[in-house]
Amino acid sequence: MQPRDLSQHEEYVAGRGIEEVARELGRDPAEFVKLASNENPLGPSPAAVGAIRESADDVHHYPKAVHADLVAALAERWDVSHEQIWLANGGDGVLDYLGRAMLDPGDAVLVPDPGFAYYGMSARFHHGQVNTYPVEEADDFDLSPANVFETYDGERIVYLTSPHNPTGSRFALEHVATIAERTDDETLVVVDEAYGEFTDGPSAIGLLDERDDVAVIRTFSKAYGIAGLRLGYGVVPKSWADAYAKVNTPFAASAVACAAGLAALEDGDHVEETTDLVRWAREYMYEHLEAPTYESHGNFVLVEVGDAGEVSETLKRRGVIVRDCSSFGLPEHVRITCGTREETRRAVSELNEVLAE
Ligand SMILES: *Cc1c(COP(=O)(O)O)cnc(C)c1O
């Protein structure tokens, strides 16, 4: 037998890991820095690590109380009601829940191009069709309602990534509001704020007081540094928040993840140290890279390098792993995650040498 027709489905291309690259090249993993997956270079909050250890003895229980505790903390933080917080197995899990809650077979969604691959993947899992709106290099990857309305045709979900991956640009909050206003009543605008902690702009969560057609995604994978645990959440309008109970995979956010997330949320110092470092690294890259860069509101910088495949291969052999953006449809760009000061300086000097060759 065979699975259903998956010919329209694509595989997710993840940033390459150090172990994987070191093995391929027959080298010591310690020689490499990985700036390819927008992970936190400072690692997890020490408080989260403590919470992970403490929860170990308790993992024979299903996560009920700790799930409720984390929901309560997030609801308080964003000033929304408990049912408006949809915990999930990563931000990706939230995308799935929104797809389950919104899409009937054959419904279309509108995704940015270039953009995060999982929007389209998740929609296809839910028997949806995928249309795209352009994010143009000619406009410095600027994001405004004009991008969306160039192709919008009544899709059921429109995805906005703000700050955007891989470009680092963002939608101004009034632009998000305009898009929600001008799209159909039955179009949900999903604002993916996976990088929300790295921008000084306000969250779109504020729009939920007045609108029932906007949902926001946040994650613990980036600023909070616990990507390996898989924890994210959606914030949805009150009027349909009860759908969670009907679309949620039972206990998808694990006890260990919820405990770590709660500790990380309360460790404001770690987040601040992380965002300070990111601000420094972005500036350092703009200033010292001898290649065109784009202003970024995330923890990474997009760089125009010519042949991205070749440049990232050469850099890899020099011990620096960056994200070749060909799979995003940008064959001339690489995306470099903000590293520690030492890692960032090394990446910049290696890339400058490669480009000078
Ligand atoms: C990293 C990322 C996410 C979420 O990742 P999870 O690890 O699943 O939480 C969502 N959207 C974008 C654009 C991302 O870059």
XYZ file of C-alpha atoms and ligand atoms in Angstrom:
372
model
C 0.000 0.000 0.000
C 0.947 3.656 -0.245
C 0.254 6.853 1.703
C -2.208 9.330 0.218
C -1.011 11.464 -2.697
C 1.813 13.493 -1.162
C 3.196 14.795 -4.450
C 2.333 18.388 -3.501
C 3.983 18.043 -0.088
C 7.534 19.223 0.534
C 10.092 18.176 3.086
C 11.247 20.650 5.707
C 14.909 21.609 5.172
C 16.431 22.315 8.578
C 19.695 24.155 9.235
C 22.547 21.623 9.434
C 23.845 20.570 12.838
C 27.473 20.590 13.981
C 27.660 16.831 14.589
C 26.266 16.128 11.160
C 28.671 18.475 9.379
C 31.708 17.366 11.420
C 30.985 13.713 10.618
C 30.560 14.469 6.930
C 33.901 16.278 6.793
C 35.665 13.860 9.187
C 36.523 16.657 11.615
C 36.200 17.464 15.302
C 32.810 19.066 16.187
C 34.659 21.518 18.462
C 36.084 23.254 15.372
C 32.650 24.445 14.240
C 30.245 27.197 15.104
C 26.640 26.827 14.034
C 24.811 29.982 13.121
C 22.212 28.342 10.907
C 19.070 27.767 12.992
C 18.460 30.987 14.948
C 19.117 29.241 18.253
C 20.121 31.110 21.403
C 23.945 31.276 21.522
C 23.837 31.666 25.322
C 21.979 28.390 25.708
C 18.913 27.932 27.898
C 18.222 29.978 30.998
C 19.950 28.339 34.000
C 16.575 28.476 35.744
C 15.083 26.389 32.922
C 17.879 23.832 33.251
C 17.131 23.584 36.977
C 13.437 23.088 36.281
C 14.209 20.343 33.759
C 16.279 18.459 36.349
C 13.621 18.869 38.990
C 10.844 17.629 36.758
C 12.748 14.448 35.863
C 11.524 12.481 38.890
C 7.924 13.277 38.035
C 7.677 12.305 34.389
C 5.538 9.250 35.051
C 2.608 11.699 35.368
C 0.783 13.315 32.466
C 1.346 17.079 32.404
C -1.798 18.647 33.755
C -0.952 20.975 36.628
C 2.209 22.342 35.049
C 0.342 22.991 31.779
C -2.250 24.988 33.734
C 0.491 26.904 35.589
C 2.223 27.932 32.378
C -1.079 28.964 30.767
C -1.846 31.107 33.822
C 1.572 32.779 33.690
C 1.244 33.535 29.970
C -2.332 34.787 30.321
C -1.192 37.177 33.028
C 1.763 38.308 31.023
C -0.329 39.195 27.964
C -3.416 40.260 29.895
C -5.723 37.753 28.200
C -7.931 35.010 29.615
C -6.595 31.497 30.188
C -8.522 29.912 27.328
C -6.940 32.360 24.888
C -3.529 30.700 25.414
C -3.074 27.639 23.198
C 0.027 25.733 24.332
C 1.532 23.429 21.737
C 4.496 21.354 20.724
C 6.505 24.316 19.390
C 5.246 27.252 17.380
C 4.897 24.675 14.606
C 2.361 22.834 16.749
C 0.328 26.035 17.043
C 0.280 26.318 13.248
C -1.172 22.819 13.121
C -3.840 23.640 15.703
C -4.889 26.745 13.789
C -5.050 24.690 10.593
C -7.189 22.074 12.316
C -9.483 24.721 13.754
C -9.901 26.779 10.572
C -9.471 24.723 7.407
C -12.096 22.714 5.602
C -10.746 20.481 2.812
C -9.823 22.589 -0.208
C -9.685 25.902 1.687
C -6.777 28.069 0.568
C -4.151 29.827 2.672
C -1.847 32.686 1.687
C 1.831 32.470 2.659
C 4.799 34.795 2.131
C 7.379 33.964 -0.542
C 10.153 33.751 0.519
C 9.006 32.572 3.907
C 8.808 29.910 6.556
C 8.155 26.546 4.881
C 5.981 25.080 7.604
C 2.976 27.353 6.885
C 2.385 25.629 3.567
C 3.320 22.197 4.887
C 0.871 22.434 7.760
C -1.920 23.714 5.491
C -1.376 20.764 3.127
C -1.561 18.306 6.031
C -4.990 19.774 6.653
C -6.023 19.323 3.006
C -5.584 23.016 2.224
C -4.344 24.743 -0.934
C -1.362 27.067 -0.722
C -1.103 30.430 -2.486
C 1.724 32.941 -2.048
C 2.239 36.682 -1.786
C 5.561 38.238 -2.753
C 8.212 39.659 -0.445
C 10.472 41.469 -2.869
C 14.191 41.964 -2.806
C 13.697 45.026 -5.033
C 11.841 46.687 -2.113
C 14.520 45.608 0.408
C 12.046 42.904 1.500
C 9.802 45.616 2.900
C 6.476 44.350 4.317
C 3.198 46.232 4.017
C -0.450 45.548 3.102
C 0.560 46.002 -0.560
C 2.464 42.683 -0.445
C -0.562 40.758 0.754
C -3.131 42.470 -1.463
C -1.070 41.893 -4.569
C -2.440 38.329 -4.551
C -5.033 38.041 -1.737
C -8.166 36.318 -3.001
C -10.328 35.542 0.016
C -8.023 32.879 1.491
C -9.095 31.406 4.818
C -5.766 32.112 6.536
C -3.142 34.771 5.749
C 0.227 34.272 7.449
C 2.325 37.295 8.400
C 5.771 36.675 9.876
C 6.819 39.651 11.940
C 9.768 39.854 12.300
C 10.062 37.929 9.057
C 12.248 34.868 8.551
C 14.610 34.888 6.621
C 14.673 38.614 5.798
C 14.445 40.221 9.252
C 11.913 42.812 8.068
C 8.621 43.324 9.929
C 5.029 44.461 9.551
C 4.221 47.641 11.459
C 1.318 47.025 13.850
C -0.962 49.417 11.961
C -0.241 47.411 8.813
C -1.340 44.210 10.538
C -4.537 45.983 11.590
C -5.118 47.246 8.047
C -4.675 43.759 6.612
C -7.115 42.280 9.133
C -9.587 45.067 8.370
C -9.415 44.770 4.596
C -9.493 40.969 4.352
C -12.824 39.106 4.474
C -14.569 38.551 7.804
C -13.839 34.830 7.491
C -10.106 35.279 6.843
C -7.889 34.688 9.862
C -4.672 36.721 9.968
C -2.012 34.672 11.757
C 0.843 36.831 12.989
C 3.899 34.675 13.632
C 5.980 36.439 16.279
C 8.581 33.698 16.750
C 11.163 36.520 16.847
C 8.968 38.970 18.736
C 11.378 39.366 21.656
C 14.069 40.780 19.355
C 12.088 43.733 18.011
C 11.107 46.921 19.784
C 7.753 46.974 17.970
C 4.547 46.117 19.880
C 3.012 42.634 19.701
C -0.108 42.096 17.608
C -1.639 40.482 20.715
C -2.923 43.972 21.538
C -5.248 43.735 18.506
C -7.145 40.822 20.059
C -9.041 43.154 22.383
C -10.956 44.451 19.397
C -10.677 41.832 16.680
C -11.708 38.201 16.389
C -9.811 37.579 13.128
C -6.197 37.783 14.343
C -4.181 35.084 16.122
C -0.576 35.393 17.276
C 2.115 32.712 17.567
C 5.035 32.877 19.984
C 7.718 30.320 20.819
C 10.196 29.345 23.523
C 12.652 28.169 20.839
C 14.368 31.450 20.047
C 14.865 34.082 22.783
C 14.146 31.580 25.569
C 16.663 29.072 24.237
C 14.744 25.819 24.702
C 14.231 24.814 21.055
C 15.053 21.191 21.867
C 12.074 20.924 24.208
C 9.511 22.021 21.593
C 7.271 24.564 23.261
C 5.223 27.366 21.761
C 1.823 28.981 22.174
C -0.851 30.762 20.271
C -2.847 33.697 21.585
C -6.295 33.653 20.007
C -9.459 35.771 20.224
C -11.809 35.022 23.061
C -14.820 34.303 20.855
C -13.435 31.028 19.477
C -10.750 30.213 22.060
C -12.735 27.173 23.258
C -11.916 25.383 19.973
C -8.589 24.407 21.575
C -10.234 21.596 23.490
C -11.408 20.091 20.196
C -8.190 20.399 18.152
C -5.485 19.949 20.778
C -3.395 16.773 20.696
C -3.714 15.626 24.328
C -0.642 16.562 26.388
C 1.369 17.706 23.345
C 3.321 20.199 25.462
C 5.332 17.907 27.750
C 5.711 18.292 31.519
C 9.429 18.942 31.153
C 8.817 21.564 28.474
C 6.121 23.337 30.502
C 8.282 23.388 33.645
C 11.250 24.760 31.708
C 9.073 27.282 29.916
C 7.675 28.588 33.166
C 11.156 28.988 34.639
C 12.476 30.614 31.451
C 9.539 33.030 31.358
C 10.367 34.174 34.863
C 14.077 34.600 34.106
C 13.902 38.105 32.682
C 17.673 38.571 33.050
C 18.432 35.761 30.637
C 16.078 37.154 27.994
C 17.559 40.597 28.426
C 21.107 39.323 28.132
C 20.056 37.469 24.991
C 18.369 40.442 23.345
C 21.302 42.734 24.227
C 23.691 40.302 22.588
C 21.479 40.047 19.504
C 21.366 43.831 19.151
C 25.142 43.973 19.376
C 25.622 41.148 16.839
C 23.227 42.653 14.281
C 25.081 45.975 14.425
C 28.414 44.214 14.225
C 27.344 42.369 11.085
C 25.905 45.476 9.386
C 29.078 47.355 10.114
C 31.781 44.782 9.398
C 30.431 42.457 6.726
C 31.783 43.388 3.329
C 28.551 42.440 1.602
C 25.067 43.949 1.464
C 22.973 43.264 4.591
C 19.334 44.018 5.412
C 18.115 45.629 8.596
C 16.885 42.847 10.873
C 14.425 42.764 13.755
C 15.230 39.094 14.460
C 18.234 37.231 15.888
C 19.819 36.817 12.457
C 20.954 38.877 9.493
C 20.323 38.165 5.811
C 23.400 38.768 3.662
C 23.693 38.943 -0.113
C 26.734 36.871 -1.079
C 26.387 35.870 -4.751
C 26.294 32.075 -4.999
C 24.819 31.115 -1.617
C 25.369 27.380 -2.134
C 29.042 27.785 -2.888
C 29.704 30.426 -0.238
C 28.017 28.423 2.512
C 29.939 25.261 1.485
C 33.263 27.114 1.609
C 32.354 28.692 4.944
C 31.414 25.289 6.306
C 34.840 23.895 5.456
C 36.250 26.859 7.379
C 34.157 25.832 10.377
C 31.253 28.275 10.163
C 27.801 26.863 9.416
C 25.294 29.413 8.120
C 21.922 28.991 6.433
C 22.017 28.845 2.653
C 18.714 30.533 1.715
C 18.327 28.718 -1.625
C 15.605 26.562 -0.083
C 13.713 29.773 0.745
C 14.000 30.784 -2.919
C 16.916 33.170 -2.308
C 19.893 31.521 -4.042
C 22.111 34.585 -3.566
C 21.608 35.022 0.161
C 22.741 33.414 3.382
C 21.183 33.962 6.806
C 23.572 34.257 9.732
C 22.259 33.770 13.257
C 23.520 36.219 15.874
C 26.150 34.283 17.835
C 28.192 35.112 20.901
C 30.617 37.984 20.346
C 33.387 35.525 19.541
C 31.256 33.441 17.165
C 29.894 36.503 15.390
C 33.354 38.009 14.894
C 34.628 34.712 13.549
C 31.713 34.329 11.137
C 32.191 37.860 9.838
C 35.921 37.531 9.303
C 35.608 34.119 7.618
C 32.828 35.311 5.333
C 34.757 38.435 4.400
C 37.755 36.261 3.469
C 35.626 33.894 1.421
C 34.043 36.801 -0.440
C 37.465 38.384 -1.112
C 38.790 35.182 -2.705
C 11.494 29.163 14.537
C 10.237 29.591 13.910
C 8.984 29.164 14.378
C 8.708 28.238 15.495
O 9.586 27.272 15.757
P 9.258 26.213 16.913
O 10.609 25.707 17.248
O 8.351 25.197 16.307
O 8.603 26.933 18.024
C 7.855 29.659 13.779
N 7.940 30.530 12.780
C 9.105 30.970 12.307
C 9.107 31.966 11.214
C 10.294 30.508 12.845
O 11.447 30.945 12.328
